[in-house]
Amino acid sequence: MLQLAELLCLAGLKITFLNTIHNQERLLRCTNVQTRFEKYHGFRFVTIPDGLPEEHPRSVEQFGDIIRSVQRVAEPFIRVMFSLEETPVTCVIPDAWCYYVVDIGNEMGVQVIPFDTISPSCLWVYLCLPKLIEVGELPFKGDDLDALVTHIPTMEGLLRRRDLPHFCLRDHKTDPSFQAALKEIERIPQAHGLILNTFEDLDGPFLSCIRSYSAKTYAIGPIHLHLKTRLAAKQTTSVMLSSNSNSLWEEDQSSIKWLDAQPMGSVIYVSFGSLVVVSREEILEFWHGLLKSNVKFLWVLRPNILKEGERDDKFMKELAEGCKENGYIVSWAPQRKILAHPAIGGFLTHSGWNSTLESIVEGKPMICWSHSVDQRVNSRLVNKLWKIGLDMKDCCDRFTIERMIKDFMLMGAERDEFKKSADNLSKLAKLSVEEGGSSNNNLESLIKDIKGFTRTKDNVKHNIIDATNYEIC
C-alpha cells in the first residue's frame, strides 16, 4: 500500500494514507517512513484505532477478529472523510478485503478502486467460487485432496483440491473467511476498477478472465520494482533508494554482511513471511532438515512466529547457536536486498504474493511451503505452470525437507531448468515497468483516470489510500 501511495505521489497526486494506530506506531519505530514521505507535497498519514485491546496479539490466528473490529471503526470514519468539504475526496483505494468501502463510495459519489494484494490467479479462483458451489464441487465430496478441481477456466488439469485456499475445505455458508471472500468478489463489478500487483506476461490468462468482471483492471506490478525504477528515473540518491523499507519489523542488516562471505549461489534463504505462525515442532523439523542438507542457509525467524502468541527467546537462541557452522538465523531481514544478493541460490518461502514476486524479479527459484489463502495457489503455479520451483505444501518432516533442499540446490538438470525459467520471468518483469511496458502503461492509465475524477465544482482532487486492513500493513 505504501509503495503504491509513493508511486501516486510521484505523479503529483495528493494522498491521505489511512492506517491503524497500532501499525503506524510499529512502522515509525522500524523505518524512516515519516521522513521519506515528508518530501511529497500533499501526503499525510491519518490513523484510527483498530478497536482491539492493547494486549490483543493481532496475529494471523485472529485475522477474522481484526478485520471485523477494523470495519466497525473504519466505516463511520470513512463516511466522515467523504463528507469533508475542505478536502473533498475524489478517489479511495482500499484493500479489497474492505469491501464495504465500495458500498460507501457508491452511496456518497466517490470513485473506489480496490487494490487486491493477493495473486491474480487466486483472485480468479475467488471469482469462480459461486460456480463451484452451484455445480456441487464445493463443498468437497470425499477426502481425496489430490482430486483435480474443474470449472475454473484456464486452470483445467492444474489445481487440486489441496491447492485451493484453506477455507474451501470448510462450509461456505458458515465460515467467516469464505463469507468474506464472497462479499469481496460481489463488490468487484460495482467498483470503478481494480488494481493488481502483477504484469501481463506472468498472469495474462487470469487477467483476461478477471477483466470480464472488472474491465478497468490495472496490472501495475511488480510494484516494488516499478517504484524503484521511477525513483531512479528521477535521479533520487542511492541512499534513498536503499532505505525505503516499509517493514513493521526492524531489519537485521548483519544478514547482508554474512552473505558477503558466502560463495555465489551457495545459500538458500528461508522465510515464512510476516504473518504465518508455526508450531515449535514444525520449526524443529525445518531446523533438522536444513542442517542435514549440508547447504548453507539464512533463516528468518520472527519473534512472534510461534503459534498461540508463544514467545521463547531461549529456544530461538539455541536454534541459532546450534547451526552456526552452515546457517545464520535472524529475527527479520531486508528481503529484497537478500534476494538480490549473488550468494543466494534459492528461496524457501511460504509463497506469499509479495515474496513470490520479489523472488521472480531477482530470478531466484523457490521451494514453496504454503499455508493459507493465495499461498496455496501460488505454490502450485510456481511448480507446474511457471516451472520455477518445487511445491512442498502439506508436508513438514525433516527427511522430506532435507531431500528437497539437496535436490533443489545441488542437482543439475532440474535446477538449471528452474533457473532458466526464473531468469526469463525476471527479464519480462523488468521490461514491464519500463517505458512502453505493460505495467508502465497500466500505471499511466490509472493515474490519468484518477486525475479525471471530480466531485466538486472547483475540481479539487484528493485521494485516500486505505491501509486499515492488518494484512496489508
Tab-separated table of C-alpha atoms in Angstrom:
chain	number	residue	atom	x	y	z
A	1	MET	CA	0.000	0.000	0.000
A	2	LEU	CA	2.830	2.431	0.843
A	3	GLN	CA	4.665	1.579	-2.361
A	4	LEU	CA	1.502	2.292	-4.359
A	5	ALA	CA	0.991	5.540	-2.421
A	6	GLU	CA	4.533	6.632	-3.293
A	7	LEU	CA	4.015	5.843	-6.979
A	8	LEU	CA	0.925	8.065	-6.954
A	9	CYS	CA	2.796	10.796	-5.045
A	10	LEU	CA	5.446	10.789	-7.781
A	11	ALA	CA	2.625	11.517	-10.242
A	12	GLY	CA	1.613	14.605	-8.265
A	13	LEU	CA	-1.493	13.241	-6.566
A	14	LYS	CA	-2.421	14.316	-3.039
A	15	ILE	CA	-2.601	11.268	-0.793
A	16	THR	CA	-4.081	10.568	2.629
A	17	PHE	CA	-2.787	7.243	3.945
A	18	LEU	CA	-5.193	5.736	6.474
A	19	ASN	CA	-3.554	3.346	8.917
A	20	THR	CA	-4.308	1.850	12.313
A	21	ILE	CA	-2.613	3.449	15.309
A	22	HIS	CA	-1.063	0.110	16.292
A	23	ASN	CA	0.563	-0.469	12.899
A	24	GLN	CA	1.572	3.174	12.445
A	25	GLU	CA	3.484	3.097	15.721
A	26	ARG	CA	5.312	-0.059	14.626
A	27	LEU	CA	6.059	1.489	11.239
A	28	LEU	CA	7.549	4.613	12.809
A	29	ARG	CA	9.694	2.540	15.182
A	30	CYS	CA	11.223	0.405	12.442
A	31	THR	CA	11.569	2.714	9.412
A	32	ASN	CA	12.259	6.257	8.252
A	33	VAL	CA	8.864	6.388	6.534
A	34	GLN	CA	7.874	9.722	8.089
A	35	THR	CA	10.972	11.466	6.737
A	36	ARG	CA	10.695	9.830	3.316
A	37	PHE	CA	7.101	10.883	2.734
A	38	GLU	CA	7.566	14.440	4.029
A	39	LYS	CA	9.124	15.336	0.690
A	40	TYR	CA	5.802	14.736	-1.105
A	41	HIS	CA	3.568	17.787	-1.011
A	42	GLY	CA	0.015	16.831	-0.102
A	43	PHE	CA	0.855	13.493	1.534
A	44	ARG	CA	-0.328	12.864	5.076
A	45	PHE	CA	-0.801	9.945	7.429
A	46	VAL	CA	-4.122	9.645	9.246
A	47	THR	CA	-4.629	6.999	11.931
A	48	ILE	CA	-7.614	5.348	13.574
A	49	PRO	CA	-7.837	2.743	16.359
A	50	ASP	CA	-8.234	-0.870	15.292
A	51	GLY	CA	-10.830	-1.362	18.018
A	52	LEU	CA	-8.842	-4.075	19.782
A	53	PRO	CA	-7.493	-4.040	23.357
A	54	GLU	CA	-3.778	-3.284	23.687
A	55	GLU	CA	-2.986	-6.823	24.872
A	56	HIS	CA	-4.573	-8.427	21.773
A	57	PRO	CA	-1.886	-10.472	19.914
A	58	ARG	CA	-3.070	-9.286	16.471
A	59	SER	CA	-1.683	-12.382	14.767
A	60	VAL	CA	-2.969	-14.213	11.725
A	61	GLU	CA	-4.716	-16.649	14.057
A	62	GLN	CA	-7.122	-13.810	14.948
A	63	PHE	CA	-7.342	-12.391	11.433
A	64	GLY	CA	-11.148	-12.522	11.338
A	65	ASP	CA	-11.374	-10.635	14.650
A	66	ILE	CA	-9.040	-7.951	13.312
A	67	ILE	CA	-10.985	-7.465	10.070
A	68	ARG	CA	-14.338	-7.217	11.831
A	69	SER	CA	-13.018	-4.871	14.517
A	70	VAL	CA	-11.381	-2.553	11.994
A	71	GLN	CA	-14.591	-2.473	9.944
A	72	ARG	CA	-16.603	-1.277	12.953
A	73	VAL	CA	-14.187	1.628	13.430
A	74	ALA	CA	-13.450	2.375	9.769
A	75	GLU	CA	-16.978	2.545	8.314
A	76	PRO	CA	-18.156	5.639	10.237
A	77	PHE	CA	-14.730	7.265	9.911
A	78	ILE	CA	-14.683	6.851	6.121
A	79	ARG	CA	-18.176	8.352	5.879
A	80	VAL	CA	-16.907	11.421	7.737
A	81	MET	CA	-13.829	11.643	5.472
A	82	PHE	CA	-16.040	11.513	2.377
A	83	SER	CA	-18.207	14.319	3.781
A	84	LEU	CA	-15.445	16.860	4.427
A	85	GLU	CA	-15.879	19.849	2.135
A	86	GLU	CA	-12.498	21.463	2.836
A	87	THR	CA	-10.617	18.415	1.470
A	88	PRO	CA	-13.055	16.679	-0.883
A	89	VAL	CA	-12.095	13.095	-1.671
A	90	THR	CA	-12.341	12.088	-5.331
A	91	CYS	CA	-10.946	8.559	-5.139
A	92	VAL	CA	-10.358	5.908	-2.495
A	93	ILE	CA	-8.097	2.865	-2.886
A	94	PRO	CA	-8.999	0.337	-0.178
A	95	ASP	CA	-7.627	-3.112	0.328
A	96	ALA	CA	-10.064	-5.441	-1.418
A	97	TRP	CA	-10.905	-7.093	1.925
A	98	CYS	CA	-12.514	-3.763	2.897
A	99	TYR	CA	-15.414	-4.497	0.539
A	100	TYR	CA	-17.723	-2.137	2.459
A	101	VAL	CA	-15.782	0.873	1.138
A	102	VAL	CA	-17.252	0.169	-2.325
A	103	ASP	CA	-20.761	0.459	-0.883
A	104	ILE	CA	-19.938	3.717	0.908
A	105	GLY	CA	-18.256	5.185	-2.179
A	106	ASN	CA	-21.175	4.353	-4.456
A	107	GLU	CA	-23.619	5.815	-1.939
A	108	MET	CA	-21.653	9.060	-1.492
A	109	GLY	CA	-20.388	9.584	-5.036
A	110	VAL	CA	-16.724	8.729	-4.524
A	111	GLN	CA	-14.891	6.557	-7.043
A	112	VAL	CA	-13.480	3.379	-5.473
A	113	ILE	CA	-10.646	1.307	-6.954
A	114	PRO	CA	-9.798	-1.622	-4.650
A	115	PHE	CA	-6.207	-2.857	-4.527
A	116	ASP	CA	-6.265	-6.645	-4.215
A	117	THR	CA	-2.881	-7.715	-2.910
A	118	ILE	CA	-3.387	-11.451	-3.354
A	119	SER	CA	-2.251	-13.082	-6.587
A	120	PRO	CA	-4.460	-12.690	-9.685
A	121	SER	CA	-4.598	-16.476	-10.038
A	122	CYS	CA	-6.106	-16.799	-6.576
A	123	LEU	CA	-8.461	-13.885	-7.195
A	124	TRP	CA	-9.668	-15.749	-10.265
A	125	VAL	CA	-10.317	-18.787	-8.047
A	126	TYR	CA	-12.328	-16.495	-5.739
A	127	LEU	CA	-14.393	-15.283	-8.686
A	128	CYS	CA	-15.127	-18.897	-9.628
A	129	LEU	CA	-16.327	-19.880	-6.126
A	130	PRO	CA	-20.053	-19.261	-6.841
A	131	LYS	CA	-19.808	-21.537	-9.884
A	132	LEU	CA	-18.021	-24.246	-7.882
A	133	ILE	CA	-20.807	-24.086	-5.298
A	134	GLU	CA	-23.523	-24.052	-7.958
A	135	VAL	CA	-22.241	-27.188	-9.711
A	136	GLY	CA	-21.730	-29.015	-6.414
A	137	GLU	CA	-17.932	-29.157	-6.488
A	138	LEU	CA	-17.922	-27.260	-3.185
A	139	PRO	CA	-18.178	-28.499	-0.530
A	140	PHE	CA	-15.883	-31.408	-1.454
A	141	LYS	CA	-17.305	-34.902	-1.534
A	142	GLY	CA	-14.890	-37.396	-0.020
A	143	ASP	CA	-11.455	-36.712	1.393
A	144	ASP	CA	-9.224	-37.048	-1.692
A	145	LEU	CA	-7.317	-33.768	-1.637
A	146	ASP	CA	-5.373	-34.703	-4.778
A	147	ALA	CA	-8.511	-34.818	-6.926
A	148	LEU	CA	-8.420	-32.184	-9.684
A	149	VAL	CA	-10.724	-29.175	-9.469
A	150	THR	CA	-12.880	-28.495	-12.530
A	151	HIS	CA	-14.977	-25.469	-13.533
A	152	ILE	CA	-12.104	-22.963	-13.207
A	153	PRO	CA	-11.363	-21.822	-16.781
A	154	THR	CA	-7.646	-21.515	-17.695
A	155	MET	CA	-6.787	-23.857	-14.786
A	156	GLU	CA	-8.170	-27.108	-16.131
A	157	GLY	CA	-5.949	-30.012	-15.077
A	158	LEU	CA	-3.793	-27.736	-12.927
A	159	LEU	CA	-5.319	-27.229	-9.469
A	160	ARG	CA	-6.003	-29.987	-6.994
A	161	ARG	CA	-8.302	-29.623	-4.029
A	162	ARG	CA	-5.299	-29.153	-1.738
A	163	ASP	CA	-4.179	-26.181	-3.862
A	164	LEU	CA	-7.279	-24.125	-3.120
A	165	PRO	CA	-7.448	-21.510	-0.329
A	166	HIS	CA	-7.785	-23.187	3.075
A	167	PHE	CA	-11.353	-22.019	3.653
A	168	CYS	CA	-12.546	-24.086	0.666
A	169	LEU	CA	-12.252	-27.107	2.947
A	170	ARG	CA	-14.969	-25.620	5.163
A	171	ASP	CA	-18.681	-24.820	4.860
A	172	HIS	CA	-19.227	-21.760	2.657
A	173	LYS	CA	-22.477	-20.975	4.476
A	174	THR	CA	-20.886	-20.510	7.903
A	175	ASP	CA	-17.117	-19.989	7.549
A	176	PRO	CA	-16.222	-16.281	8.074
A	177	SER	CA	-13.264	-16.317	5.657
A	178	PHE	CA	-15.352	-17.951	2.933
A	179	GLN	CA	-18.141	-15.427	3.503
A	180	ALA	CA	-15.670	-12.525	3.373
A	181	ALA	CA	-14.248	-13.802	0.063
A	182	LEU	CA	-17.759	-13.990	-1.421
A	183	LYS	CA	-18.545	-10.440	-0.260
A	184	GLU	CA	-15.270	-9.210	-1.753
A	185	ILE	CA	-15.969	-10.617	-5.216
A	186	GLU	CA	-19.548	-9.314	-5.172
A	187	ARG	CA	-18.161	-5.764	-4.973
A	188	ILE	CA	-15.570	-6.081	-7.755
A	189	PRO	CA	-18.023	-5.354	-10.621
A	190	GLN	CA	-19.514	-2.491	-8.556
A	191	ALA	CA	-16.206	-0.618	-8.202
A	192	HIS	CA	-14.716	1.734	-10.783
A	193	GLY	CA	-11.766	-0.578	-11.310
A	194	LEU	CA	-9.291	-2.942	-9.702
A	195	ILE	CA	-5.558	-2.679	-9.036
A	196	LEU	CA	-3.402	-5.817	-9.110
A	197	ASN	CA	0.271	-6.313	-8.336
A	198	THR	CA	1.391	-8.305	-11.371
A	199	PHE	CA	2.398	-7.978	-15.021
A	200	GLU	CA	0.757	-9.214	-18.210
A	201	ASP	CA	3.480	-11.706	-19.204
A	202	LEU	CA	3.127	-13.513	-15.878
A	203	ASP	CA	-0.638	-13.569	-15.341
A	204	GLY	CA	-2.128	-12.724	-18.746
A	205	PRO	CA	-4.710	-15.560	-18.904
A	206	PHE	CA	-6.001	-14.819	-15.399
A	207	LEU	CA	-6.115	-11.075	-16.054
A	208	SER	CA	-8.177	-11.690	-19.175
A	209	CYS	CA	-10.711	-13.647	-17.112
A	210	ILE	CA	-10.773	-11.058	-14.315
A	211	ARG	CA	-11.432	-8.279	-16.819
A	212	SER	CA	-14.733	-9.952	-17.709
A	213	TYR	CA	-15.782	-8.884	-14.177
A	214	SER	CA	-13.847	-5.607	-13.984
A	215	ALA	CA	-12.922	-4.114	-17.343
A	216	LYS	CA	-10.764	-1.460	-15.677
A	217	THR	CA	-8.210	-3.843	-14.176
A	218	TYR	CA	-4.843	-2.145	-13.772
A	219	ALA	CA	-1.971	-4.669	-13.631
A	220	ILE	CA	0.858	-2.384	-12.460
A	221	GLY	CA	3.336	-4.778	-10.873
A	222	PRO	CA	5.780	-5.717	-9.670
A	223	ILE	CA	5.017	-2.581	-7.650
A	224	HIS	CA	8.286	-2.593	-5.686
A	225	LEU	CA	10.249	-2.765	-8.968
A	226	HIS	CA	8.034	-0.104	-10.535
A	227	LEU	CA	8.725	2.252	-7.643
A	228	LYS	CA	12.468	1.578	-7.722
A	229	THR	CA	12.533	2.249	-11.473
A	230	ARG	CA	10.603	5.533	-11.207
A	231	LEU	CA	12.689	6.785	-8.296
A	232	ALA	CA	15.857	6.011	-10.265
A	233	ALA	CA	14.463	7.873	-13.278
A	234	LYS	CA	14.060	10.932	-11.060
A	235	GLN	CA	17.741	10.593	-10.110
A	236	THR	CA	16.935	10.005	-6.460
A	237	THR	CA	20.047	9.437	-4.384
A	238	SER	CA	21.297	5.898	-3.896
A	239	VAL	CA	20.910	6.355	-0.139
A	240	MET	CA	17.211	6.999	-0.559
A	241	LEU	CA	16.806	4.061	-2.895
A	242	SER	CA	18.425	1.709	-0.417
A	243	SER	CA	16.470	2.841	2.636
A	244	ASN	CA	12.858	2.637	1.503
A	245	SER	CA	11.755	-0.083	3.898
A	246	ASN	CA	8.089	-0.153	4.928
A	247	SER	CA	8.589	-3.021	7.361
A	248	LEU	CA	6.748	-3.454	10.659
A	249	TRP	CA	9.814	-5.308	11.979
A	250	GLU	CA	13.330	-3.978	12.493
A	251	GLU	CA	15.576	-5.361	9.761
A	252	ASP	CA	18.814	-7.050	10.799
A	253	GLN	CA	21.406	-5.775	8.309
A	254	SER	CA	24.033	-8.235	9.610
A	255	SER	CA	22.468	-10.825	7.297
A	256	ILE	CA	23.946	-8.980	4.300
A	257	LYS	CA	27.416	-8.998	5.855
A	258	TRP	CA	27.101	-12.749	6.475
A	259	LEU	CA	26.054	-13.315	2.843
A	260	ASP	CA	29.039	-11.325	1.603
A	261	ALA	CA	31.306	-14.051	2.997
A	262	GLN	CA	29.491	-16.915	1.198
A	263	PRO	CA	30.212	-18.347	-2.286
A	264	MET	CA	27.980	-17.352	-5.186
A	265	GLY	CA	24.670	-19.256	-5.342
A	266	SER	CA	25.530	-21.367	-2.286
A	267	VAL	CA	22.880	-20.157	0.194
A	268	ILE	CA	19.181	-20.931	0.460
A	269	TYR	CA	17.148	-18.118	2.012
A	270	VAL	CA	14.325	-19.270	4.329
A	271	SER	CA	11.445	-17.035	5.396
A	272	PHE	CA	7.786	-17.677	6.148
A	273	GLY	CA	6.759	-14.031	5.832
A	274	SER	CA	5.300	-11.528	8.255
A	275	LEU	CA	2.106	-13.337	9.284
A	276	VAL	CA	2.476	-17.137	9.146
A	277	VAL	CA	2.660	-18.829	12.552
A	278	VAL	CA	4.064	-22.320	13.094
A	279	SER	CA	4.460	-24.810	15.897
A	280	ARG	CA	7.667	-25.483	17.800
A	281	GLU	CA	7.659	-28.993	16.292
A	282	GLU	CA	7.488	-27.629	12.742
A	283	ILE	CA	10.403	-25.290	13.384
A	284	LEU	CA	12.477	-28.211	14.703
A	285	GLU	CA	11.681	-30.285	11.599
A	286	PHE	CA	12.929	-27.462	9.392
A	287	TRP	CA	15.980	-26.951	11.594
A	288	HIS	CA	16.996	-30.620	11.360
A	289	GLY	CA	16.236	-30.782	7.623
A	290	LEU	CA	18.287	-27.678	6.901
A	291	LEU	CA	21.249	-28.905	8.945
A	292	LYS	CA	21.218	-32.392	7.402
A	293	SER	CA	21.133	-30.984	3.865
A	294	ASN	CA	24.627	-29.506	4.401
A	295	VAL	CA	23.503	-26.488	2.370
A	296	LYS	CA	24.267	-23.003	3.691
A	297	PHE	CA	21.114	-21.221	4.828
A	298	LEU	CA	19.932	-17.800	6.014
A	299	TRP	CA	16.740	-18.209	8.054
A	300	VAL	CA	14.315	-15.532	9.262
A	301	LEU	CA	12.506	-16.463	12.499
A	302	ARG	CA	10.238	-13.643	13.698
A	303	PRO	CA	9.849	-13.170	17.471
A	304	ASN	CA	6.095	-13.920	17.151
A	305	ILE	CA	6.320	-16.841	14.725
A	306	LEU	CA	5.194	-19.472	17.261
A	307	LYS	CA	1.506	-20.379	17.397
A	308	GLU	CA	-0.861	-19.024	20.053
A	309	GLY	CA	1.293	-15.979	20.730
A	310	GLU	CA	4.032	-18.013	22.397
A	311	ARG	CA	7.440	-16.330	22.576
A	312	ASP	CA	10.539	-18.264	23.569
A	313	ASP	CA	13.787	-16.307	23.198
A	314	LYS	CA	15.802	-19.146	24.771
A	315	PHE	CA	14.505	-21.616	22.175
A	316	MET	CA	15.357	-19.252	19.315
A	317	LYS	CA	18.841	-18.607	20.721
A	318	GLU	CA	19.511	-22.341	20.988
A	319	LEU	CA	18.480	-22.830	17.357
A	320	ALA	CA	20.828	-20.042	16.239
A	321	GLU	CA	23.734	-21.389	18.305
A	322	GLY	CA	23.223	-24.918	17.000
A	323	CYS	CA	23.554	-24.040	13.314
A	324	LYS	CA	26.491	-21.620	13.280
A	325	GLU	CA	28.641	-23.819	11.048
A	326	ASN	CA	26.380	-23.673	7.993
A	327	GLY	CA	23.482	-21.388	8.912
A	328	TYR	CA	22.601	-17.916	10.118
A	329	ILE	CA	19.324	-17.049	11.883
A	330	VAL	CA	17.931	-13.509	12.223
A	331	SER	CA	14.643	-12.163	13.569
A	332	TRP	CA	13.906	-10.115	10.434
A	333	ALA	CA	15.831	-9.158	7.322
A	334	PRO	CA	15.851	-6.766	4.311
A	335	GLN	CA	14.318	-9.362	1.999
A	336	ARG	CA	14.639	-7.615	-1.354
A	337	LYS	CA	18.346	-6.947	-0.715
A	338	ILE	CA	18.841	-10.568	0.274
A	339	LEU	CA	17.113	-11.988	-2.800
A	340	ALA	CA	19.259	-9.714	-4.990
A	341	HIS	CA	22.472	-10.939	-3.343
A	342	PRO	CA	24.653	-13.174	-5.571
A	343	ALA	CA	25.210	-15.665	-2.722
A	344	ILE	CA	21.524	-16.610	-2.713
A	345	GLY	CA	20.785	-19.648	-4.869
A	346	GLY	CA	17.140	-20.152	-3.926
A	347	PHE	CA	14.277	-19.184	-1.645
A	348	LEU	CA	12.368	-21.494	0.720
A	349	THR	CA	9.190	-19.466	1.064
A	350	HIS	CA	5.609	-19.522	2.357
A	351	SER	CA	4.573	-18.365	-1.151
A	352	GLY	CA	3.028	-15.060	-0.133
A	353	TRP	CA	2.450	-12.970	-3.231
A	354	ASN	CA	4.959	-10.231	-2.320
A	355	SER	CA	7.668	-12.841	-1.661
A	356	THR	CA	6.834	-14.692	-4.874
A	357	LEU	CA	7.083	-11.537	-6.982
A	358	GLU	CA	10.284	-10.399	-5.272
A	359	SER	CA	11.856	-13.776	-5.979
A	360	ILE	CA	10.726	-13.650	-9.627
A	361	VAL	CA	12.195	-10.167	-10.102
A	362	GLU	CA	15.585	-11.374	-8.842
A	363	GLY	CA	15.431	-14.597	-10.882
A	364	LYS	CA	15.625	-16.865	-7.809
A	365	PRO	CA	13.907	-20.298	-7.911
A	366	MET	CA	11.732	-21.317	-4.952
A	367	ILE	CA	10.777	-24.190	-2.675
A	368	CYS	CA	7.211	-23.432	-1.618
A	369	TRP	CA	5.836	-24.362	1.794
A	370	SER	CA	2.469	-22.655	1.561
A	371	HIS	CA	-0.044	-22.151	4.334
A	372	SER	CA	-3.221	-20.247	3.509
A	373	VAL	CA	-5.238	-18.096	1.104
A	374	ASP	CA	-3.397	-17.379	-2.178
A	375	GLN	CA	-0.183	-19.027	-0.991
A	376	ARG	CA	-1.595	-22.457	-1.823
A	377	VAL	CA	-2.482	-21.465	-5.384
A	378	ASN	CA	0.827	-19.646	-5.857
A	379	SER	CA	2.936	-22.631	-4.844
A	380	ARG	CA	1.177	-24.858	-7.382
A	381	LEU	CA	1.764	-22.344	-10.182
A	382	VAL	CA	5.429	-21.904	-9.224
A	383	ASN	CA	5.898	-25.632	-9.750
A	384	LYS	CA	3.515	-26.655	-12.542
A	385	LEU	CA	2.799	-23.530	-14.613
A	386	TRP	CA	5.838	-21.247	-14.370
A	387	LYS	CA	8.263	-24.110	-13.591
A	388	ILE	CA	10.469	-22.022	-11.318
A	389	GLY	CA	10.486	-24.199	-8.223
A	390	LEU	CA	9.143	-27.049	-6.093
A	391	ASP	CA	5.862	-27.353	-4.193
A	392	MET	CA	6.210	-28.777	-0.667
A	393	LYS	CA	2.759	-27.912	0.719
A	394	ASP	CA	1.147	-30.067	3.412
A	395	CYS	CA	4.461	-31.682	4.237
A	396	CYS	CA	6.714	-30.932	7.199
A	397	ASP	CA	9.171	-33.654	8.115
A	398	ARG	CA	12.936	-33.332	8.309
A	399	PHE	CA	13.646	-36.088	5.770
A	400	THR	CA	11.494	-34.525	3.035
A	401	ILE	CA	12.923	-31.073	3.790
A	402	GLU	CA	16.485	-32.410	3.604
A	403	ARG	CA	15.836	-34.244	0.338
A	404	MET	CA	14.069	-31.337	-1.353
A	405	ILE	CA	16.779	-28.837	-0.401
A	406	LYS	CA	19.510	-31.159	-1.693
A	407	ASP	CA	17.630	-31.771	-4.953
A	408	PHE	CA	16.890	-28.079	-5.318
A	409	MET	CA	20.323	-26.668	-4.543
A	410	LEU	CA	22.692	-29.430	-5.656
A	411	MET	CA	21.090	-31.370	-8.522
A	412	GLY	CA	21.915	-30.304	-12.073
A	413	ALA	CA	19.279	-30.579	-14.809
A	414	GLU	CA	16.096	-29.658	-12.930
A	415	ARG	CA	17.789	-26.843	-11.024
A	416	ASP	CA	19.148	-25.445	-14.302
A	417	GLU	CA	15.634	-25.526	-15.771
A	418	PHE	CA	14.205	-23.681	-12.781
A	419	LYS	CA	16.934	-21.064	-13.025
A	420	LYS	CA	16.438	-20.592	-16.758
A	421	SER	CA	12.684	-20.084	-16.335
A	422	ALA	CA	13.188	-17.731	-13.372
A	423	ASP	CA	15.708	-15.631	-15.330
A	424	ASN	CA	13.271	-15.346	-18.237
A	425	LEU	CA	10.429	-14.150	-15.985
A	426	SER	CA	12.818	-11.724	-14.321
A	427	LYS	CA	13.622	-10.129	-17.679
A	428	LEU	CA	9.916	-9.859	-18.547
A	429	ALA	CA	9.148	-8.286	-15.164
A	430	LYS	CA	11.804	-5.616	-15.698
A	431	LEU	CA	10.588	-4.888	-19.229
A	432	SER	CA	7.018	-4.458	-17.979
A	433	VAL	CA	7.856	-1.412	-15.821
A	434	GLU	CA	9.987	0.347	-18.434
A	435	GLU	CA	8.569	2.982	-20.760
A	436	GLY	CA	6.182	1.253	-23.168
A	437	GLY	CA	5.921	-1.838	-20.945
A	438	SER	CA	2.517	-3.214	-19.989
A	439	SER	CA	2.718	-2.331	-16.293
A	440	ASN	CA	4.052	1.139	-17.034
A	441	ASN	CA	1.174	1.747	-19.475
A	442	ASN	CA	-1.375	0.455	-16.959
A	443	LEU	CA	0.005	2.724	-14.237
A	444	GLU	CA	-0.204	5.722	-16.560
A	445	SER	CA	-3.842	4.814	-17.301
A	446	LEU	CA	-4.605	4.537	-13.584
A	447	ILE	CA	-3.035	7.936	-12.854
A	448	LYS	CA	-4.875	9.550	-15.772
A	449	ASP	CA	-8.200	8.112	-14.609
A	450	ILE	CA	-7.702	9.246	-11.002
A	451	LYS	CA	-6.798	12.755	-12.132
A	452	GLY	CA	-10.015	12.824	-14.130
A	453	PHE	CA	-12.262	12.037	-11.150
A	454	THR	CA	-14.192	15.015	-9.751
A	455	ARG	CA	-16.718	15.618	-7.009
A	456	THR	CA	-16.800	19.370	-6.584
A	457	LYS	CA	-17.208	22.476	-8.761
A	458	ASP	CA	-13.628	23.596	-8.259
A	459	ASN	CA	-12.284	20.133	-9.202
A	460	VAL	CA	-10.096	19.804	-6.092
A	461	LYS	CA	-8.591	16.325	-6.162
A	462	HIS	CA	-7.670	14.308	-3.102
A	463	ASN	CA	-7.160	10.590	-2.725
A	464	ILE	CA	-7.184	8.121	0.113
A	465	ILE	CA	-5.087	5.005	0.429
A	466	ASP	CA	-6.907	2.864	2.994
A	467	ALA	CA	-4.460	0.504	4.706
A	468	THR	CA	-6.514	-0.172	7.806
A	469	ASN	CA	-6.516	-3.858	6.883
A	470	TYR	CA	-3.930	-5.580	9.116
A	471	GLU	CA	-2.812	-7.994	6.397
A	472	ILE	CA	-1.779	-5.142	4.077
A	473	CYS	CA	0.078	-3.047	6.616
